[in-house]
Amino acid sequence: EMGRRLLSQENLTVVEGEATTLLAEDRRVVGARVGGEEYLARASIVTAGTFLAGLMHVGSLRRAGGREGDPAAIGLSDSLRSLGLELRRFKTGTPARLDVQTIDYERTEPQPGDPEPRPFSFSTPREGFPRLPQLACAITRTNGQTHEIIRQNLGRSPLYGGIIEGLGARYCPSIEDKVVRFAHRERHPVFLERDGLDTPVVYPAGVSTSLPSEVQLSFLRTIPGLERVEMLLPGYAIEYDYAPPTQVDRRLAVKGVEGLWLAGQVNGTSGYEEAAVQGFWAGVNAALWVQGRAPFALTRAEAMIAVLVDDLVTKGTEEPYRIFSSRAEHRLLLREDNADSRLVGHGVEIGLVGSEAAARVGAKRRAIQGELGRLEQAVVNPTAEVREGFAARGWTPPRMPASLAALLRRPEVSWESLSFLDAGRQALDRDAVEQIETEVRYGGYIERQEDWVARAKGLDELCIPPGFEYRAVRGFSREVLERLERVRPATIGQASRLPGMTPAAVGLLAVQVRRRGCG
Ligand SMILES: Cc1cc2nc3c(=O)[nH]c(=O)nc-3n(C[C@H](O)[C@H](O)[C@H](O)COP(=O)(O)OP(=O)(O)OC[C@H]3O[C@@H](n4cnc5c(N)ncnc54)[C@H](O)[C@@H]3O)c2cc1C
């Protein structure tokens, strides 16, 4: 479906072929050689994923490749190096793919999806969603026998035989890693996930491995429900080149090279969402740059994308980076229920959100604000009838007059369930109701976070002139000085998040920057 959409997208030409070389004049990228042809471009974005010098491992078997069935990208790494970029190695892995016909689901526990799945986009109508029938996943578990087979064969795992040099993600360990690092655990969960409605492929999440195929099959067959399982593909580990992301700026453009952007796994991330948002961010910025317009940037208080980009370009990453809500200090503000109202203004500004969609979001926000105000003001008196209504629902009846908002703060009460006290209210859609409930229940915390953001804003966004001479400032430690010179943060906020940066160093830098002004 996505392929079809891309091919029919107006103003987009798709060319299939391997990009082997970036065409460069001095420190300016002017295009790429793809399948032997030269394509000239003012802005080029490299999104090569796990393909740059990709090397796949299954036991002692090694072969060049970017993903099962796809060749590696060989020439592009040299091109990036010749532009002065440093490349390092990361690794990731995947489990075997299983044949659904050979799984005994009677011996596993069903894991149904959400009873009411929600669409990714606010513009997808809830009515008639989901459009396709849903398949449940199932859960099963490894056991002592599984672990014993893995332990006995550790020497045949490229991870443990010292063959793999790249660093993997700690939070996403292979089954070999789990058995060694969590040796006290008697079992590990395995989620059996169907790949689609009309494919026999099952993805057993939790048992990614690079052990030889025959070892994979024998440990899988010790797991309840998988006694007769057949593998459609063995699991494997893959090592690939990535560019440590402190080499790109906040637009994801390569520092010191004109016309070149990097996005996705090449920047040291892992994950679909992480890659997709960087593609968006780099694409928007490259287009704005070509049009001579100001860069597109969001702050850490506005969007998770900004947290990801800021973390990458400021701190770099020592392992494949994944976004977690715990990485966002303003996570109470960065909720999925308010993403439309948080970001619609930016969408309009860069020309990606049309006036109709913006009006829809505006109307929804106004309805929510109106309802929040009304709930705070509408007072319920504890009459006998009201108290009876509460008792009938198993709720503690109120003794004092209380606003509808105060009642909604009770964990057992929902907006819907207050209707018996609130006959004349207007109908609201489900998304709006959810947002109202969140804002009422967590209002105190949300306000505190908004206050904090407002207070920190001035300093956070104070920009540092691009050629700022850190060495001219006396008082930085050598470590801080080196890091500031290497990363060249764009704002005081970004500088403050550099590892090793102390509050005193931030204060010193802010004073000097204020004195000199933003160049
Ligand atoms: C085996 C495996 C399992 C994974 N499982 C999950 C998962 O369950 N959940 C999750 O969130 N993430 C998962 N990931 C991670 C996720 O797939 C990646 O992080 C994400 O797809 C990276 O997106 P990307 O656009 O940067 O690169 P990719 O999706 O790797 O796409 C890169 C594209 O660029 C093309 N390409 C590369 N070099 C060239 C060149 N020189 N010329 C032309 N084209 C080129 C490739 O053909 C490919 O189409 C997995 C990754 C792997 C390898």
XYZ file of C-alpha atoms and ligand atoms in Angstrom:
572
model
C 0.000 0.000 0.000
C 2.763 2.478 0.933
C 4.714 1.563 -2.210
C 1.630 2.226 -4.330
C 1.066 5.572 -2.634
C 4.664 6.662 -3.124
C 4.615 5.733 -6.781
C 1.439 7.741 -7.362
C 2.540 10.780 -5.307
C 2.557 13.965 -7.335
C 5.968 15.681 -7.714
C 7.827 12.568 -6.576
C 9.979 10.490 -8.907
C 11.081 7.113 -7.604
C 14.267 5.604 -9.026
C 15.217 2.086 -8.003
C 18.924 1.255 -7.763
C 21.875 1.256 -5.413
C 23.360 4.625 -4.503
C 27.065 3.872 -4.562
C 28.659 7.310 -4.336
C 27.754 10.764 -3.133
C 28.816 13.379 -5.666
C 30.700 16.120 -3.877
C 32.429 19.354 -4.767
C 34.718 20.340 -1.910
C 32.497 20.110 1.131
C 29.238 20.320 -0.765
C 27.185 17.285 -1.790
C 25.615 17.871 -5.191
C 23.907 14.525 -5.798
C 24.501 10.799 -5.963
C 25.418 8.060 -8.388
C 22.546 5.561 -8.456
C 22.720 2.427 -10.581
C 25.463 3.985 -12.725
C 23.504 7.209 -13.406
C 24.326 10.566 -11.853
C 21.464 12.434 -10.174
C 22.085 16.040 -9.208
C 20.369 17.500 -6.161
C 20.815 20.513 -3.915
C 19.907 18.442 -0.876
C 20.573 14.722 -0.376
C 19.328 12.625 2.549
C 20.994 9.305 3.330
C 18.601 6.835 5.006
C 20.530 3.605 4.473
C 19.289 1.827 7.635
C 21.210 -1.331 8.504
C 22.587 -1.635 4.981
C 25.867 0.315 5.215
C 28.518 -2.408 5.039
C 25.860 -4.715 6.534
C 27.122 -8.118 7.683
C 24.678 -10.862 8.677
C 25.537 -13.683 11.075
C 23.862 -17.072 11.640
C 26.205 -19.206 13.733
C 29.562 -19.230 11.992
C 27.964 -18.300 8.650
C 28.604 -14.712 7.662
C 27.499 -12.902 4.580
C 27.141 -9.338 3.397
C 23.523 -8.172 3.483
C 21.286 -5.382 4.731
C 18.318 -7.524 5.709
C 17.258 -11.087 4.839
C 17.058 -11.240 1.045
C 18.573 -7.765 0.433
C 22.173 -6.932 -0.497
C 24.343 -4.638 1.652
C 25.292 -1.099 0.551
C 29.012 -1.208 0.052
C 30.211 2.019 -1.597
C 28.290 4.583 0.405
C 30.295 4.175 3.627
C 33.492 5.183 1.801
C 31.732 8.196 0.343
C 30.635 9.318 3.803
C 34.131 8.750 5.203
C 35.716 10.747 2.425
C 33.495 13.669 3.452
C 35.098 13.461 6.888
C 32.375 11.512 8.690
C 33.388 9.022 11.342
C 31.523 5.691 11.111
C 31.212 3.070 13.841
C 29.550 -0.360 14.098
C 26.311 -1.298 15.822
C 24.492 -4.598 15.730
C 20.919 -5.730 16.004
C 19.184 -9.067 15.688
C 15.968 -10.812 14.925
C 14.336 -14.130 15.833
C 13.484 -16.970 13.465
C 10.200 -16.628 11.578
C 7.816 -19.507 12.329
C 5.122 -21.288 10.326
C 1.701 -20.699 11.899
C 0.497 -24.170 10.808
C 3.085 -25.824 13.044
C 2.202 -24.020 16.286
C -0.074 -25.639 18.872
C -1.958 -22.606 20.177
C -3.798 -24.806 22.712
C -0.581 -24.842 24.726
C -0.160 -21.058 24.750
C -2.055 -18.202 26.424
C -4.024 -15.876 24.154
C -2.962 -12.211 24.196
C -5.759 -10.215 22.577
C -5.122 -6.697 21.322
C -6.849 -3.588 22.705
C -10.630 -4.082 22.871
C -10.948 -0.725 21.130
C -7.860 -0.162 18.991
C -7.180 3.502 18.260
C -5.997 4.752 14.883
C -2.556 6.388 14.633
C -3.990 9.464 12.994
C -6.611 11.823 14.412
C -8.002 12.190 10.914
C -8.957 8.497 10.688
C -12.612 8.259 11.712
C -13.217 6.048 14.753
C -16.396 4.721 13.190
C -15.724 1.513 11.303
C -12.207 1.265 12.782
C -10.371 -1.118 12.709
C -11.208 -1.853 9.111
C -9.567 -5.291 9.069
C -10.313 -8.266 11.320
C -7.924 -8.444 14.279
C -5.736 -11.439 15.164
C -4.771 -12.173 18.756
C -1.151 -12.792 19.723
C -0.230 -15.582 22.118
C 2.266 -15.890 24.919
C 4.448 -18.846 25.821
C 7.686 -19.147 27.781
C 11.177 -20.586 27.615
C 12.202 -23.079 30.328
C 15.241 -24.789 31.872
C 15.646 -27.109 28.907
C 15.638 -24.184 26.450
C 18.274 -22.385 28.498
C 20.417 -25.505 28.767
C 20.546 -25.928 24.965
C 21.465 -22.262 24.557
C 24.131 -22.441 27.264
C 25.704 -25.533 25.713
C 25.969 -23.801 22.348
C 27.117 -20.347 23.431
C 30.516 -20.973 21.841
C 28.748 -21.241 18.463
C 27.053 -17.868 18.833
C 28.936 -15.106 16.988
C 27.930 -12.799 19.839
C 29.818 -14.882 22.353
C 32.553 -16.161 20.064
C 33.848 -12.573 19.738
C 33.051 -12.485 16.010
C 30.583 -9.604 16.262
C 32.300 -6.311 16.979
C 29.302 -3.983 16.865
C 27.492 -2.897 20.019
C 23.874 -3.933 20.499
C 21.077 -2.412 22.543
C 21.074 -3.410 26.223
C 17.304 -3.073 26.477
C 16.696 -5.461 23.595
C 18.926 -8.451 24.381
C 19.161 -11.634 22.339
C 18.046 -14.868 24.015
C 21.744 -15.787 24.410
C 22.239 -12.513 26.311
C 19.204 -13.114 28.495
C 20.300 -16.617 29.439
C 23.780 -15.369 30.404
C 22.951 -12.014 31.975
C 19.806 -13.096 33.791
C 20.999 -16.608 34.666
C 18.751 -16.689 37.757
C 15.570 -16.388 35.635
C 13.884 -19.735 35.057
C 11.900 -18.582 32.053
C 11.534 -15.729 29.600
C 8.296 -14.767 27.830
C 7.905 -15.340 24.091
C 5.148 -13.437 22.289
C 3.869 -15.128 19.149
C 2.836 -12.344 16.775
C 1.176 -12.964 13.406
C 2.829 -10.978 10.598
C -0.439 -10.380 8.755
C -3.839 -11.750 7.797
C -2.792 -13.651 4.704
C 0.687 -14.854 5.574
C 1.720 -17.929 7.570
C 4.618 -15.997 9.180
C 4.747 -15.754 12.975
C 7.291 -13.495 14.715
C 8.332 -14.921 18.121
C 9.245 -11.703 19.960
C 11.741 -12.264 22.755
C 14.006 -14.909 21.237
C 16.202 -12.991 18.817
C 19.327 -15.044 18.198
C 22.314 -15.622 15.965
C 22.911 -19.254 16.983
C 23.247 -21.806 14.146
C 19.908 -22.756 12.521
C 19.802 -26.283 13.933
C 20.378 -24.980 17.482
C 17.611 -22.406 16.984
C 15.196 -25.136 15.956
C 16.093 -27.388 18.851
C 15.729 -24.689 21.527
C 12.466 -23.448 19.977
C 11.018 -26.975 20.136
C 11.451 -27.070 23.925
C 8.943 -24.206 24.278
C 5.271 -25.091 24.998
C 3.227 -24.833 21.812
C 6.333 -24.970 19.606
C 7.123 -28.698 20.008
C 6.519 -29.327 16.284
C 7.414 -25.881 15.015
C 9.046 -25.315 11.631
C 11.125 -22.236 10.888
C 10.430 -20.314 7.693
C 13.646 -18.320 8.199
C 16.338 -18.603 10.862
C 17.061 -15.676 13.184
C 20.234 -13.681 12.598
C 22.325 -10.823 13.908
C 23.367 -7.973 11.673
C 26.256 -5.534 12.045
C 26.263 -2.261 10.164
C 27.931 1.152 9.952
C 26.299 4.164 11.554
C 27.465 7.744 11.885
C 27.699 8.895 15.535
C 24.962 11.525 15.526
C 26.867 14.375 17.171
C 28.106 14.888 13.595
C 24.705 16.211 12.506
C 23.087 19.454 13.633
C 19.566 20.053 14.901
C 18.221 19.841 11.358
C 19.942 16.424 10.987
C 22.203 18.044 8.380
C 25.850 16.952 8.451
C 27.939 19.640 10.119
C 30.492 21.240 7.855
C 29.138 19.595 4.668
C 26.575 21.487 2.640
C 23.542 19.725 1.183
C 23.814 16.430 3.094
C 21.367 15.065 5.668
C 21.351 11.756 7.568
C 18.159 10.200 8.928
C 17.061 6.948 10.522
C 19.179 4.042 11.661
C 22.351 5.580 10.126
C 22.161 8.088 12.986
C 22.491 5.309 15.550
C 18.799 4.758 16.312
C 16.786 1.563 16.156
C 13.057 1.223 15.544
C 10.387 2.055 13.025
C 9.026 5.173 14.711
C 12.499 6.512 15.433
C 13.390 6.169 11.753
C 10.099 7.539 10.447
C 10.216 10.739 12.493
C 13.784 11.463 11.462
C 12.882 10.990 7.811
C 10.116 13.527 8.317
C 12.351 15.972 10.213
C 15.236 15.759 7.736
C 12.894 15.922 4.741
C 11.117 19.026 6.014
C 14.391 20.737 6.860
C 16.035 19.862 3.557
C 13.011 21.243 1.668
C 12.976 24.442 3.754
C 16.704 24.891 3.205
C 16.325 24.525 -0.560
C 13.566 27.170 -0.416
C 15.821 29.472 1.624
C 13.441 29.326 4.593
C 14.221 29.124 8.320
C 14.857 25.634 9.754
C 12.037 23.651 11.323
C 12.648 22.994 14.992
C 10.536 21.936 17.936
C 11.517 22.122 21.595
C 11.723 19.229 24.036
C 8.568 20.574 25.688
C 6.647 20.368 22.407
C 7.303 16.959 20.901
C 8.910 13.567 21.464
C 10.599 13.986 18.060
C 12.457 16.968 19.472
C 13.575 14.911 22.485
C 14.948 12.249 20.147
C 16.743 14.715 17.867
C 18.107 16.762 20.767
C 19.375 13.650 22.598
C 21.073 12.364 19.456
C 22.779 15.541 18.353
C 23.707 16.634 21.867
C 24.753 13.466 23.651
C 25.286 11.025 20.802
C 24.573 7.428 21.703
C 26.656 4.515 22.891
C 24.083 1.891 21.870
C 21.236 1.771 19.325
C 18.970 4.598 20.545
C 15.279 4.076 21.195
C 12.846 6.727 22.303
C 11.122 6.076 25.639
C 8.711 8.399 27.404
C 11.161 8.301 30.338
C 13.662 10.227 28.186
C 11.292 13.215 28.066
C 11.384 15.479 31.112
C 8.081 17.059 29.991
C 6.297 13.776 29.355
C 3.064 14.888 31.018
C 2.714 17.467 28.253
C 3.797 15.167 25.415
C 0.758 12.927 25.377
C -0.707 11.231 22.346
C -4.177 12.595 23.150
C -3.028 16.217 22.708
C -0.599 15.720 19.796
C -2.977 17.382 17.332
C -3.407 20.615 19.293
C 0.278 20.686 20.312
C 1.594 20.467 16.781
C -1.046 21.758 14.395
C 0.357 25.316 14.421
C 3.753 24.077 13.285
C 2.120 21.940 10.607
C 0.314 24.973 9.210
C 3.483 27.092 9.329
C 5.500 24.684 7.201
C 2.625 24.098 4.816
C 1.896 20.474 5.692
C -1.470 20.943 7.392
C -4.290 22.452 5.374
C -6.779 25.004 6.668
C -9.621 22.499 6.933
C -7.652 20.138 9.189
C -6.385 23.079 11.250
C -9.949 24.347 11.712
C -11.047 20.893 12.863
C -8.285 20.755 15.475
C -9.067 24.311 16.589
C -12.758 23.486 17.032
C -11.927 20.370 19.030
C -9.562 22.324 21.298
C -12.161 25.033 21.879
C -14.787 22.422 22.754
C -12.367 20.845 25.240
C -11.462 24.186 26.835
C -15.132 25.119 27.079
C -16.002 21.835 28.722
C -13.062 22.053 31.150
C -14.271 25.485 32.268
C -17.849 24.281 32.607
C -16.852 21.232 34.670
C -14.928 23.460 37.103
C -17.875 25.800 37.502
C -20.855 23.435 37.612
C -21.546 22.629 41.255
C -23.376 19.530 42.446
C -25.210 19.857 45.758
C -25.433 16.755 47.960
C -29.233 16.487 47.838
C -30.895 13.228 48.828
C -31.432 12.376 45.168
C -27.783 12.984 44.300
C -26.603 10.920 47.266
C -28.880 8.085 46.217
C -27.520 8.214 42.665
C -23.993 7.899 44.041
C -24.898 5.022 46.341
C -26.649 3.171 43.499
C -23.369 3.262 41.539
C -21.338 2.041 44.508
C -19.633 5.467 44.907
C -19.203 7.283 48.213
C -21.887 10.036 48.240
C -20.542 13.612 48.576
C -21.138 15.433 51.864
C -20.342 18.918 50.583
C -21.137 20.738 47.345
C -18.537 19.745 44.754
C -17.779 20.792 41.191
C -18.206 18.238 38.398
C -14.441 18.516 37.875
C -13.793 17.569 41.512
C -16.041 14.529 41.129
C -14.305 13.569 37.894
C -10.995 13.492 39.786
C -12.238 10.424 41.639
C -10.671 7.337 40.047
C -13.986 5.456 39.791
C -15.771 8.293 37.962
C -15.676 8.912 34.206
C -17.084 11.812 32.171
C -19.608 9.415 30.687
C -20.751 8.165 34.104
C -21.456 11.720 35.341
C -24.282 12.129 32.843
C -26.939 11.392 35.481
C -25.943 14.644 37.237
C -25.461 16.623 34.084
C -28.420 16.132 31.793
C -28.135 19.114 29.447
C -24.484 18.814 28.464
C -23.342 18.746 24.849
C -22.153 15.529 23.230
C -18.385 15.214 22.716
C -16.370 12.752 20.686
C -14.317 10.034 22.363
C -10.938 11.696 21.766
C -12.139 14.924 23.362
C -13.588 13.079 26.364
C -10.317 11.253 26.932
C -8.371 14.499 26.847
C -10.805 16.165 29.250
C -10.510 13.294 31.722
C -6.702 13.425 31.571
C -6.541 17.191 31.966
C -8.961 17.196 34.889
C -7.319 14.286 36.718
C -3.723 15.347 36.239
C -4.379 19.095 35.958
C -2.204 19.984 38.972
C 0.828 18.119 37.674
C 0.315 19.372 34.123
C 0.136 22.986 35.303
C 3.297 22.583 37.344
C 5.103 21.214 34.308
C 3.791 24.035 32.099
C 5.036 26.577 34.653
C 8.443 24.993 34.704
C 8.645 25.013 30.903
C 7.621 28.685 30.795
C 10.263 29.648 33.378
C 13.052 27.661 31.715
C 12.112 28.808 28.214
C 14.124 32.031 28.033
C 17.400 30.396 28.966
C 16.713 27.164 27.136
C 16.205 28.876 23.801
C 18.989 31.448 24.179
C 21.022 30.775 21.055
C 24.787 30.442 20.952
C 26.423 32.109 17.920
C 27.709 29.407 15.519
C 31.344 30.550 15.707
C 31.347 31.144 19.489
C 34.882 30.969 20.871
C 34.614 28.716 23.890
C 38.355 28.962 24.509
C 38.023 32.685 25.099
C 35.845 31.974 28.147
C 37.894 31.253 31.248
C 36.544 28.770 33.742
C 35.434 25.733 31.713
C 37.004 22.401 32.619
C 38.959 20.744 29.804
C 36.277 18.053 29.442
C 33.459 20.618 29.139
C 35.488 22.746 26.730
C 36.263 19.787 24.459
C 32.658 18.699 24.402
C 31.343 22.194 23.672
C 33.814 22.572 20.809
C 32.983 19.170 19.377
C 29.186 19.401 19.593
C 28.848 23.205 19.121
C 25.377 23.328 20.722
C 22.891 25.702 19.129
C 21.275 26.888 22.384
C 22.031 27.120 26.096
C 19.382 24.433 26.633
C 21.240 22.057 24.356
C 24.562 22.912 26.032
C 23.061 22.214 29.461
C 22.207 18.662 28.425
C 25.728 17.765 27.330
C 27.203 15.023 29.509
C 29.525 16.506 32.139
C 28.037 20.022 31.889
C 27.635 21.453 35.402
C 25.113 24.140 36.433
C 28.085 26.470 37.015
C 29.375 25.928 33.472
C 25.870 26.561 32.070
C 25.648 29.805 34.068
C 29.057 30.934 32.851
C 28.201 30.174 29.244
C 24.830 31.946 29.490
C 26.462 35.112 30.849
C 29.057 35.158 28.048
C 26.489 34.450 25.332
C 24.187 37.202 26.625
C 27.122 39.589 26.630
C 27.981 38.815 23.003
C 24.430 38.380 21.685
C 23.357 35.785 19.126
C 25.499 36.280 16.020
C 16.078 -7.915 11.574
C 15.484 -6.664 12.138
C 14.305 -6.701 12.927
C 13.736 -5.530 13.430
N 12.575 -5.549 14.174
C 12.005 -4.387 14.602
C 10.782 -4.345 15.325
O 10.173 -5.369 15.585
N 10.282 -3.142 15.737
C 10.908 -1.980 15.449
O 10.419 -0.900 15.814
N 12.060 -1.989 14.767
C 12.624 -3.157 14.342
N 13.810 -3.153 13.665
C 14.449 -1.890 13.446
C 13.821 -1.176 12.270
O 13.560 -2.078 11.226
C 14.811 -0.159 11.787
O 15.311 0.586 12.872
C 14.147 0.800 10.818
O 13.513 0.099 9.768
C 15.210 1.701 10.245
O 14.616 2.480 9.263
P 15.499 3.210 8.198
O 14.527 3.897 7.288
O 16.549 3.996 8.862
O 16.237 2.042 7.407
P 15.699 0.703 6.736
O 14.308 0.403 7.123
O 16.757 -0.305 6.983
O 15.653 1.100 5.220
C 16.806 1.417 4.510
C 16.430 1.369 3.048
O 17.461 1.960 2.300
C 17.777 1.117 1.209
N 19.201 1.331 0.939
C 20.241 1.182 1.798
N 21.388 1.519 1.210
C 21.070 1.896 -0.048
C 21.841 2.354 -1.148
N 23.152 2.513 -1.063
N 21.188 2.633 -2.292
C 19.840 2.513 -2.392
N 19.059 2.095 -1.375
C 19.676 1.787 -0.226
C 17.476 -0.286 1.673
O 17.212 -1.127 0.582
C 16.247 -0.048 2.542
O 15.079 -0.092 1.773
C 14.378 -4.314 13.158
C 15.548 -4.275 12.376
C 16.100 -5.446 11.871
C 17.354 -5.382 11.032
